[in-house]
Amino acid sequence: MIRASVVGATGYAGAELVRILSGHPEVRLSMLTSHQYAGQLFSDVFPAFFQRVALPLEEFDTRKLAECSDVVFMALPHSMPMTMVPELLQGGCRVVDLSADFRFSDPFAYEVAYEPHRAPELCRHAVYGLSEIFREKITGASLVGNPGCYPTCILLPLLPLATPGWLDLSRVICDAKSGVSGAGRGVSLATHFCEIAQAFKAYKVGEHRHRPEIVNVLEMVTGEKSRLTFVPHLVPAIRGMLATTYVSLREEKSEAELRERLRDAYRGNDFIRILPENSFPDLSHVRGTNCCDIGLRVDRESGMLILISAIDNLVKGAAGQAVQNMNIMWRLEETMGLGALPPVV
Amino acid sequence: MIRASVVGATGYAGAELVRILSGHPEVRLSMLTSHQYAGQLFSDVFPAFFQRVALPLEEFDTRKLAECSDVVFMALPHSMPMTMVPELLQGGCRVVDLSADFRFSDPFAYEVAYEPHRAPELCRHAVYGLSEIFREKITGASLVGNPGCYPTCILLPLLPLATPGWLDLSRVICDAKSGVSGAGRGVSLATHFCEIAQAFKAYKVGEHRHRPEIVNVLEMVTGEKSRLTFVPHLVPAIRGMLATTYVSLREEKSEAELRERLRDAYRGNDFIRILPENSFPDLSHVRGTNCCDIGLRVDRESGMLILISAIDNLVKGAAGQAVQNMNIMWRLEETMGLGALPPVV
Amino acid sequence: MIRASVVGATGYAGAELVRILSGHPEVRLSMLTSHQYAGQLFSDVFPAFFQRVALPLEEFDTRKLAECSDVVFMALPHSMPMTMVPELLQGGCRVVDLSADFRFSDPFAYEVAYEPHRAPELCRHAVYGLSEIFREKITGASLVGNPGCYPTCILLPLLPLATPGWLDLSRVICDAKSGVSGAGRGVSLATHFCEIAQAFKAYKVGEHRHRPEIVNVLEMVTGEKSRLTFVPHLVPAIRGMLATTYVSLREEKSEAELRERLRDAYRGNDFIRILPENSFPDLSHVRGTNCCDIGLRVDRESGMLILISAIDNLVKGAAGQAVQNMNIMWRLEETMGLGALPPVV
Amino acid sequence: MIRASVVGATGYAGAELVRILSGHPEVRLSMLTSHQYAGQLFSDVFPAFFQRVALPLEEFDTRKLAECSDVVFMALPHSMPMTMVPELLQGGCRVVDLSADFRFSDPFAYEVAYEPHRAPELCRHAVYGLSEIFREKITGASLVGNPGCYPTCILLPLLPLATPGWLDLSRVICDAKSGVSGAGRGVSLATHFCEIAQAFKAYKVGEHRHRPEIVNVLEMVTGEKSRLTFVPHLVPAIRGMLATTYVSLREEKSEAELRERLRDAYRGNDFIRILPENSFPDLSHVRGTNCCDIGLRVDRESGMLILISAIDNLVKGAAGQAVQNMNIMWRLEETMGLGALPPVV
């Protein structure tokens, strides 16, 4: 049994980790930390888990974590993990960090997007945890930088079409939409039910920090310079994310060829579902699952390729992919503990 | 492996059965029927199940069902199952019927609430499938009348307190609230998103057919004459049901005594969670689970006992309890296939 | 023109006052106060009002308010207005207070429900602003205690049936449901979109402070001792409130008689709509309006009278009734500025 | 008083017309037609309007309409109005048609997008009712083709920037999002609350009929050939529409210059609100109003211009603009009857 701990267990991603790991047949939950709720039970904070998860919430404690954990999942805001991870690694744990701190192999790239890095030497040892793309590197990793939700949703359809040079990466437009849980569990007027329930808006227009992450991976994988216009929007739904990406084809390709390329690239990857002709993703179809659904259209008038992809931001976009990465690191069945079916409704 | 079939697999309860049975380790799904969608794949109708459930939808066919099924789940509107079930039983299947057709052992009681019964001789052989209460009878049953969602939600807190004679059953008031999926998957202006999303109303005020079902079971179990005022309301949520029941205590009881009585009654029943003092159910805490959460208060001013209970109407209120009953009938672990944790959010 | 000011203009009730008063043909908005947002424009805080309401938000200032206002609307949490109102009255303003501070003519009753009153001598001069019931007293009032939302919704159907002695007030059960805006604009996990959007629960079970307010008015008007069991619930809708009240009839009355009595009582009152037979309120039908819709049923089995009433909690339950009271105080057409039709959808 | 009638008064746009016209000081509602509900009262179909709108619903009758109406609003699906409008015009009415039938001055363009036109000679006499742009022509029109909701929302920000030749119209990408009322009041599984409430998806990807309408106007106004990629999405909100448009600038322009150009173009147009720097529209800010809010950003990395615009699809996108056009036709104050403020929440 893998002994797993969750640091920051009371945010939405952390709690989703607890939920998924609780049902994982090869995992025993060891320690849950929460600064805000230390001393309470996890199920005091999430009463839905009354009589289901019995663990207490504790203050962060490197030594204790290192002793009781084979893997530590970090579910904290960026800038915190980079001060904690070095000692956890020294203590012998493997770490999956869900923040942005270890998503850039170049600490300067991190600094441009965020702030000066305080563990720069670790950056190049961390593996970017986009499971289907970097599986081999993840296997041997001791530190995985789990991808952002938008990068996961946007890169999965783009990469297999970009690597053969089919796409004009100099002008990619990505119009993305996220459910409200993406804003986290912190309280704010911006997530007040009354302000959201019949609203829809763009936010961080052209300024979201997931843009450099996406561009970074796109350029690293293709070796091409890329320019991405990225506008995220807030959907009045609890979970889920859908991205509509517009990109020109360098050479004419039929929808069938493009779809076939995606199918080839993801054959054997149960979580990536390439939808048939005239089918497009709906975020309700991936809710609660670790799936990324992908549909595409070549627009008959403009010739533009339209890629539409959807994930559950808390699962494939956070906790689910983190557990998938753990499965890869321990060479378990990659879908283990992640088999939940979507709700009928 | 139990070979299970679902008749009416494209309504919400039927599809939820498909979802739950797909993940059940001792079940193999045999046949799914749908009159409206016969000839299509289940996943054509529910695209969320693309590459997850591969079965086709077929027309109802007694012989074929009987041959390929050990158990048949009927998820049809009332009045249809009573014409189909006799032959299925003769064909050697056991049947769990989710409609009202076999919930009354007295066919005349059924007739008063619904219409003349066309298989009256079967009524007294059917077992009422309120799992925690009628477990022993269910074990040997060949035909289970699965309870209505409101009766499940309302009877579970009431029965253990009513059997010792603690409650004044002559004046029980039950104010119940259901999510929209309770109205079914049929199209209607009443379930149009725009008519519901910011609405809340009572419906079938004093006229809902679940009242006689509740009263019937209450009187059967307690031997007392009961009078129930019952008003269901429609909540703008997809799933879930919450009932607030007001009843006078015949003799003074503390909250602690009442809670203890419920804990005793349901000890060992994992799906019934008696909440601690000052905790009350929220339908979001039972979503996707087979749980019934129960909270209670003795009102300090009026002395009235307030019982609050919540279930997921499609799980404990329909498909989940049906599978729980199958587990009981086959003497499997009662929670098998029903272990889904609630969503974090 | 009446010069009107709003103290606490950035809560939901305060902002709704600003919205309604902006469109009132006999009102000129004078001063808006907000401690949290002083120095900003109202439309900075509520961007929907960009280019529509140009007023700044200022710190509370008794002298300034008194000078520039004929009427001051207090939209602050309870316990604050009682320290401010005496000087405003001395300054020559008339005041409509939306908090609980002046809803009890007996300061001791206030103390039991809330805390010691700091302007007890004013309590008996304040008029309870349930417009349709206390219209005459309101006309001459200098200080109106605007009713709570639940009391408004629950008392309007009850009072005309209780005054002739038709109801058994010793056992009234009121199961009430409110939209989320009733919880105010303050940030809290309890109003986070993700915690609410698919949830439904009871809160303050048997403990809500609107119960003594309701009982107080009921007893004052009828002269009878009353016992009320009151359970409020939270509906995942932005606005609106619906109450289902269960009460026994002292003598047999037909639905027609009861409806006729209500029609008589409210004849000429445009905001009270007595629905026809078999029609029941929906909170979406009163959204944005100052209406209270009332439906009723005599339950055929239990003989219990079921009263269902709905209001918009921010309009008839707060700002709308406050403006209606101002109209009464200034002997304007009572519906002036309050004629908004409900949305089609 | 203008005598106004609504044909198709029980769809959402038709009913919204009834609501707005009921409150218009210079209008008397004459006749409401509905095939489905003829013989009932409008308020039977829309119970929110009980005691507010007393008119009956009647079968369509050209002669009767012509006699009793100065203006007829057609709120029917496309292809029906073109058979009815000729006689209404002959009968002396002026007509505002909310369908697509008279939006194309070239009947062949209509045929390409829809079907053969049955009143082709009328097409060139109809005026396209984008009020702020074609005000002068509308003044004298007897037949106005009221614009589609998407064209209204997308063209208003684009046109003033395109006419001076600032935009590269050969590659415009428009990612649009509509509330569910845009799908109409007809019943369908696609608008079932349970299928929508936690969903988000694209629909008619690259195939929506509003694309040719947008391109047609864009080319007509600018004289330039345009290519538009258009993907509409469905937001789980009742009302509202938001469009995010991506277009390259032909020459470098600052955000300030672009904003100034829009302010100039729309000076004196109360319904168009050009938001200040760093402010972007939210569909909740225009709900219930006839406003179009416009925000913009020049993306610092790609140089792309991002235009974000929002309207209420049933008001500025349908009924409100229709009434605005009537005001223009009768030379009334253009905002008359359209002054509703947005909800606070």
Coordinates of N, CA, C and O in Angstrom, one line a residue, chain B residues 198-202, chain C residues 13 16 19 98 103 128-132 146-158 174-182 203 210 213-214 230 233 235 237-245 266 270-275 280-295 307-322 324 340 342-343, chain D residues 48 52:
Chain B
Q198 N -34.7 29.8 -11.5 CA -34.8 30.8 -10.4 C -36.2 30.7 -9.8 O -36.8 31.7 -9.3
A199 N -36.8 29.5 -9.8 CA -38.1 29.3 -9.3 C -38.2 28.3 -8.1 O -37.2 27.7 -7.8
F200 N -39.3 28.3 -7.4 CA -39.5 27.4 -6.3 C -41.0 27.4 -6.1 O -41.6 28.5 -6.0
K201 N -41.6 26.2 -6.0 CA -43.0 26.2 -5.8 C -43.4 24.8 -5.3 O -42.7 23.8 -5.3
A202 N -44.6 24.8 -4.7 CA -45.2 23.6 -4.3 C -46.0 23.0 -5.5 O -46.3 23.7 -6.4
Chain C
A13 N -30.1 44.9 0.3 CA -31.4 45.6 0.5 C -31.1 47.1 0.2 O -31.9 47.8 -0.4
E16 N -30.9 47.7 -3.5 CA -32.2 47.6 -4.1 C -33.0 48.9 -3.8 O -33.8 49.3 -4.7
R19 N -31.9 51.3 -6.3 CA -32.5 51.0 -7.6 C -34.0 51.5 -7.7 O -34.4 52.1 -8.7
L98 N -34.9 49.3 8.1 CA -35.1 47.9 7.6 C -34.5 46.9 8.5 O -34.7 45.7 8.3
R103 N -38.9 47.0 15.3 CA -40.1 46.2 15.0 C -40.9 45.8 16.2 O -42.0 45.2 16.0
Y128 N -45.0 49.5 13.1 CA -44.6 48.3 12.4 C -45.1 48.4 10.9 O -46.3 48.5 10.7
G129 N -44.1 48.3 10.0 CA -44.4 48.7 8.6 C -45.0 47.6 7.7 O -44.6 47.5 6.6
L130 N -45.9 46.8 8.2 CA -46.5 45.8 7.3 C -47.6 46.6 6.7 O -48.7 46.8 7.2
S131 N -47.3 47.1 5.5 CA -48.1 48.2 4.9 C -49.6 47.9 4.8 O -50.4 48.8 5.2
E132 N -50.0 46.8 4.3 CA -51.4 46.5 4.1 C -52.2 46.4 5.4 O -53.4 46.6 5.4
N146 N -39.5 48.5 9.5 CA -39.9 47.7 8.3 C -39.8 46.3 8.7 O -38.8 45.8 9.2
P147 N -40.8 45.5 8.3 CA -40.9 44.1 8.8 C -39.8 43.2 8.2 O -39.3 43.5 7.1
G148 N -39.5 42.1 8.9 CA -38.6 41.1 8.3 C -39.2 40.5 7.1 O -40.4 40.5 6.9
C149 N -38.4 39.8 6.3 CA -38.9 39.2 5.1 C -39.8 38.0 5.4 O -40.9 37.9 4.9
Y150 N -39.4 37.1 6.3 CA -40.2 36.0 6.7 C -41.5 36.5 7.3 O -42.6 36.0 6.9
P151 N -41.5 37.4 8.3 CA -42.8 37.9 8.9 C -43.7 38.5 7.8 O -44.9 38.2 7.8
T152 N -43.2 39.2 6.8 CA -44.0 39.7 5.8 C -44.7 38.6 5.0 O -45.9 38.6 4.8
C153 N -43.9 37.6 4.6 CA -44.5 36.5 3.8 C -45.4 35.7 4.6 O -46.4 35.2 4.0
I154 N -45.2 35.5 5.8 CA -46.0 34.6 6.6 C -47.3 35.3 7.2 O -48.4 34.7 7.3
L155 N -47.1 36.5 7.6 CA -48.2 37.2 8.3 C -49.3 37.6 7.3 O -50.5 37.6 7.6
L156 N -48.9 38.0 6.1 CA -50.0 38.5 5.1 C -51.1 37.5 4.9 O -52.3 37.8 4.9
P157 N -50.8 36.2 4.6 CA -51.9 35.2 4.5 C -52.6 34.9 5.8 O -53.8 34.6 5.9
L158 N -51.8 34.9 6.9 CA -52.4 34.5 8.2 C -53.4 35.4 8.8 O -54.4 35.1 9.3
C174 N -44.8 26.6 10.3 CA -44.4 27.3 9.1 C -43.1 26.8 8.5 O -42.0 27.0 9.2
D175 N -43.1 26.3 7.4 CA -41.9 25.8 6.7 C -41.6 26.8 5.6 O -42.3 26.9 4.6
A176 N -40.5 27.5 5.8 CA -40.2 28.7 4.9 C -39.0 28.4 4.1 O -38.1 27.7 4.5
K177 N -38.9 29.0 2.9 CA -37.7 28.8 2.0 C -37.3 30.2 1.4 O -38.2 30.9 0.9
S178 N -36.1 30.5 1.6 CA -35.6 31.8 1.1 C -34.5 31.6 0.1 O -33.6 30.7 0.2
G179 N -34.4 32.5 -0.9 CA -33.3 32.6 -1.8 C -32.1 33.1 -1.1 O -32.2 33.6 0.1
V180 N -30.9 33.0 -1.7 CA -29.7 33.2 -1.1 C -29.4 34.7 -0.8 O -28.7 35.0 0.2
S181 N -30.0 35.6 -1.5 CA -29.8 37.0 -1.2 C -30.2 37.4 0.2 O -29.7 38.4 0.8
G182 N -31.1 36.6 0.8 CA -31.5 36.8 2.1 C -30.4 36.7 3.1 O -30.4 37.3 4.2
Y203 N -31.9 25.8 8.0 CA -30.9 26.5 8.9 C -31.6 27.2 10.1 O -32.8 27.4 10.0
H210 N -36.8 35.7 13.4 CA -38.0 36.1 12.9 C -39.2 35.5 13.6 O -40.4 36.0 13.4
E213 N -40.7 37.8 16.2 CA -41.4 38.9 15.5 C -42.8 38.5 14.9 O -43.7 39.2 15.1
I214 N -42.8 37.3 14.3 CA -44.1 36.8 13.8 C -45.1 36.6 14.9 O -46.3 37.1 14.9
F230 N -41.2 27.1 13.4 CA -40.7 27.8 12.2 C -39.3 27.3 11.8 O -38.4 27.3 12.5
H233 N -35.5 27.5 5.3 CA -34.6 26.7 4.4 C -33.9 27.6 3.4 O -34.5 28.7 3.1
V235 N -32.9 28.1 -0.4 CA -33.2 27.7 -1.8 C -32.0 28.1 -2.7 O -31.6 29.3 -2.6
A237 N -31.6 29.8 -5.2 CA -32.1 30.8 -6.1 C -31.6 32.2 -5.6 O -31.4 32.3 -4.4
I238 N -31.5 33.1 -6.4 CA -30.9 34.4 -6.0 C -31.9 35.1 -5.1 O -31.6 35.6 -4.0
R239 N -33.1 35.3 -5.6 CA -34.1 36.1 -4.8 C -35.4 35.3 -4.6 O -35.7 34.4 -5.4
G240 N -36.2 35.8 -3.7 CA -37.5 35.2 -3.5 C -37.6 34.4 -2.2 O -36.6 34.0 -1.6
M241 N -38.8 34.2 -1.8 CA -39.1 33.5 -0.6 C -40.5 32.9 -0.7 O -41.4 33.5 -1.3
L242 N -40.6 31.7 -0.2 CA -41.9 31.0 -0.3 C -42.1 30.4 1.1 O -41.2 29.8 1.6
A243 N -43.3 30.6 1.6 CA -43.7 30.0 2.9 C -44.9 29.1 2.8 O -45.8 29.4 2.1
T244 N -44.7 27.9 3.4 CA -45.8 26.9 3.4 C -46.3 26.8 4.9 O -45.5 26.4 5.7
T245 N -47.5 27.3 5.2 CA -47.9 27.4 6.5 C -49.1 26.4 6.8 O -50.0 26.3 5.9
Y266 N -58.1 42.1 1.3 CA -57.1 42.8 0.5 C -57.6 43.5 -0.7 O -56.9 43.9 -1.6
D270 N -53.2 46.4 -4.5 CA -52.7 45.8 -5.7 C -51.6 44.8 -5.6 O -51.3 44.0 -6.4
F271 N -50.9 44.9 -4.5 CA -49.7 44.1 -4.3 C -50.0 42.7 -3.8 O -49.2 41.8 -3.8
I272 N -51.2 42.5 -3.3 CA -51.6 41.2 -2.7 C -52.4 40.5 -3.8 O -53.5 41.0 -4.1
R273 N -52.0 39.4 -4.3 CA -52.7 38.6 -5.3 C -53.2 37.3 -4.7 O -52.4 36.4 -4.4
I274 N -54.5 37.2 -4.5 CA -55.1 35.9 -4.0 C -55.3 35.1 -5.2 O -56.1 35.4 -6.1
L275 N -54.6 34.0 -5.3 CA -54.7 33.1 -6.5 C -55.9 32.3 -6.6 O -56.5 32.0 -5.5
F280 N -51.1 28.0 -7.2 CA -50.2 28.2 -6.0 C -49.1 29.1 -6.4 O -48.7 29.1 -7.6
P281 N -48.5 29.8 -5.5 CA -47.4 30.8 -5.8 C -46.2 30.0 -6.3 O -45.9 28.9 -5.9
D282 N -45.4 30.7 -7.1 CA -44.1 30.3 -7.5 C -43.2 31.6 -7.2 O -43.6 32.7 -7.6
L283 N -42.0 31.4 -6.6 CA -41.3 32.6 -6.3 C -40.9 33.3 -7.6 O -40.6 34.5 -7.6
S284 N -40.8 32.6 -8.7 CA -40.4 33.3 -9.9 C -41.5 34.2 -10.4 O -41.2 35.1 -11.2
H285 N -42.7 34.1 -10.0 CA -43.8 34.9 -10.4 C -43.8 36.3 -9.7 O -44.5 37.2 -10.1
V286 N -43.1 36.4 -8.6 CA -43.1 37.7 -7.9 C -41.7 38.4 -8.0 O -41.5 39.4 -7.4
R287 N -40.8 37.7 -8.7 CA -39.4 38.2 -8.7 C -39.4 39.7 -9.2 O -40.0 40.0 -10.3
G288 N -38.7 40.5 -8.5 CA -38.6 41.9 -8.9 C -39.8 42.8 -8.7 O -39.8 43.9 -9.0
T289 N -40.8 42.2 -8.1 CA -42.1 42.9 -7.8 C -42.3 43.1 -6.3 O -41.7 42.4 -5.5
N290 N -43.2 43.9 -6.0 CA -43.6 44.2 -4.6 C -44.8 43.3 -4.2 O -45.4 43.5 -3.2
C291 N -45.1 42.3 -5.0 CA -46.3 41.5 -4.8 C -46.1 40.4 -3.7 O -45.0 39.9 -3.5
C292 N -47.2 40.1 -3.0 CA -47.2 38.9 -2.2 C -48.4 38.0 -2.8 O -49.5 38.4 -2.9
D293 N -48.0 36.8 -3.4 CA -49.0 35.9 -4.0 C -49.4 34.9 -2.9 O -48.5 34.4 -2.2
I294 N -50.7 34.6 -2.8 CA -51.2 33.7 -1.8 C -52.1 32.6 -2.4 O -53.0 33.0 -3.2
G295 N -51.8 31.4 -2.2 CA -52.7 30.3 -2.6 C -53.0 29.5 -1.3 O -52.3 29.5 -0.3
L307 N -51.5 27.1 3.7 CA -51.4 28.5 3.1 C -50.0 28.6 2.4 O -49.0 28.3 3.1
I308 N -50.0 29.0 1.2 CA -48.7 29.1 0.5 C -48.6 30.6 0.1 O -49.5 31.1 -0.6
S309 N -47.5 31.2 0.4 CA -47.3 32.6 0.0 C -45.9 32.8 -0.4 O -45.0 32.2 0.0
A310 N -45.8 33.8 -1.4 CA -44.4 34.1 -2.0 C -44.3 35.6 -2.1 O -45.2 36.3 -2.5
I311 N -43.0 36.0 -1.9 CA -42.7 37.4 -2.1 C -41.2 37.4 -2.7 O -40.6 36.4 -2.7
D312 N -40.8 38.6 -3.2 CA -39.4 38.8 -3.5 C -38.8 39.3 -2.2 O -39.2 40.4 -1.7
N313 N -37.9 38.6 -1.6 CA -37.4 39.0 -0.3 C -36.7 40.3 -0.3 O -36.8 41.0 0.7
L314 N -36.2 40.8 -1.4 CA -35.5 42.1 -1.4 C -36.5 43.2 -1.8 O -36.2 44.4 -1.5
V315 N -37.7 42.9 -2.3 CA -38.7 43.9 -2.6 C -39.7 44.0 -1.5 O -39.5 44.7 -0.5
K316 N -40.8 43.2 -1.7 CA -41.8 43.2 -0.6 C -41.2 42.8 0.7 O -41.6 43.3 1.8
G317 N -40.1 42.0 0.7 CA -39.5 41.6 2.0 C -38.5 42.6 2.5 O -37.9 42.4 3.6
A318 N -38.3 43.7 1.8 CA -37.3 44.7 2.3 C -37.5 46.1 1.6 O -38.3 46.9 2.1
A319 N -36.8 46.3 0.5 CA -36.7 47.6 0.0 C -38.1 48.1 -0.6 O -38.4 49.3 -0.5
G320 N -38.8 47.2 -1.3 CA -40.0 47.6 -1.9 C -41.0 48.0 -0.8 O -41.7 49.1 -1.0
Q321 N -41.2 47.2 0.2 CA -42.1 47.6 1.3 C -41.7 48.9 1.9 O -42.5 49.7 2.4
A322 N -40.4 49.1 2.1 CA -39.9 50.3 2.6 C -40.4 51.5 1.8 O -40.8 52.5 2.4
Q324 N -42.9 51.5 -0.3 CA -44.4 51.5 -0.1 C -44.7 52.3 1.1 O -45.6 53.1 1.1
A340 N -43.0 47.7 -11.3 CA -42.2 46.8 -12.2 C -43.0 45.5 -12.4 O -43.5 44.9 -11.4
P342 N -43.1 41.5 -13.3 CA -42.2 40.3 -13.1 C -41.6 40.0 -14.5 O -42.1 40.3 -15.5
P343 N -40.4 39.4 -14.5 CA -39.8 38.9 -15.7 C -40.7 37.8 -16.4 O -41.3 37.1 -15.6
Chain D
A48 N -47.4 34.7 -13.8 CA -46.7 35.9 -13.2 C -47.5 37.2 -13.5 O -47.4 38.2 -12.8
R52 N -52.2 41.6 -14.0 CA -51.3 42.7 -14.5 C -51.6 42.9 -16.0 O -51.6 44.0 -16.5

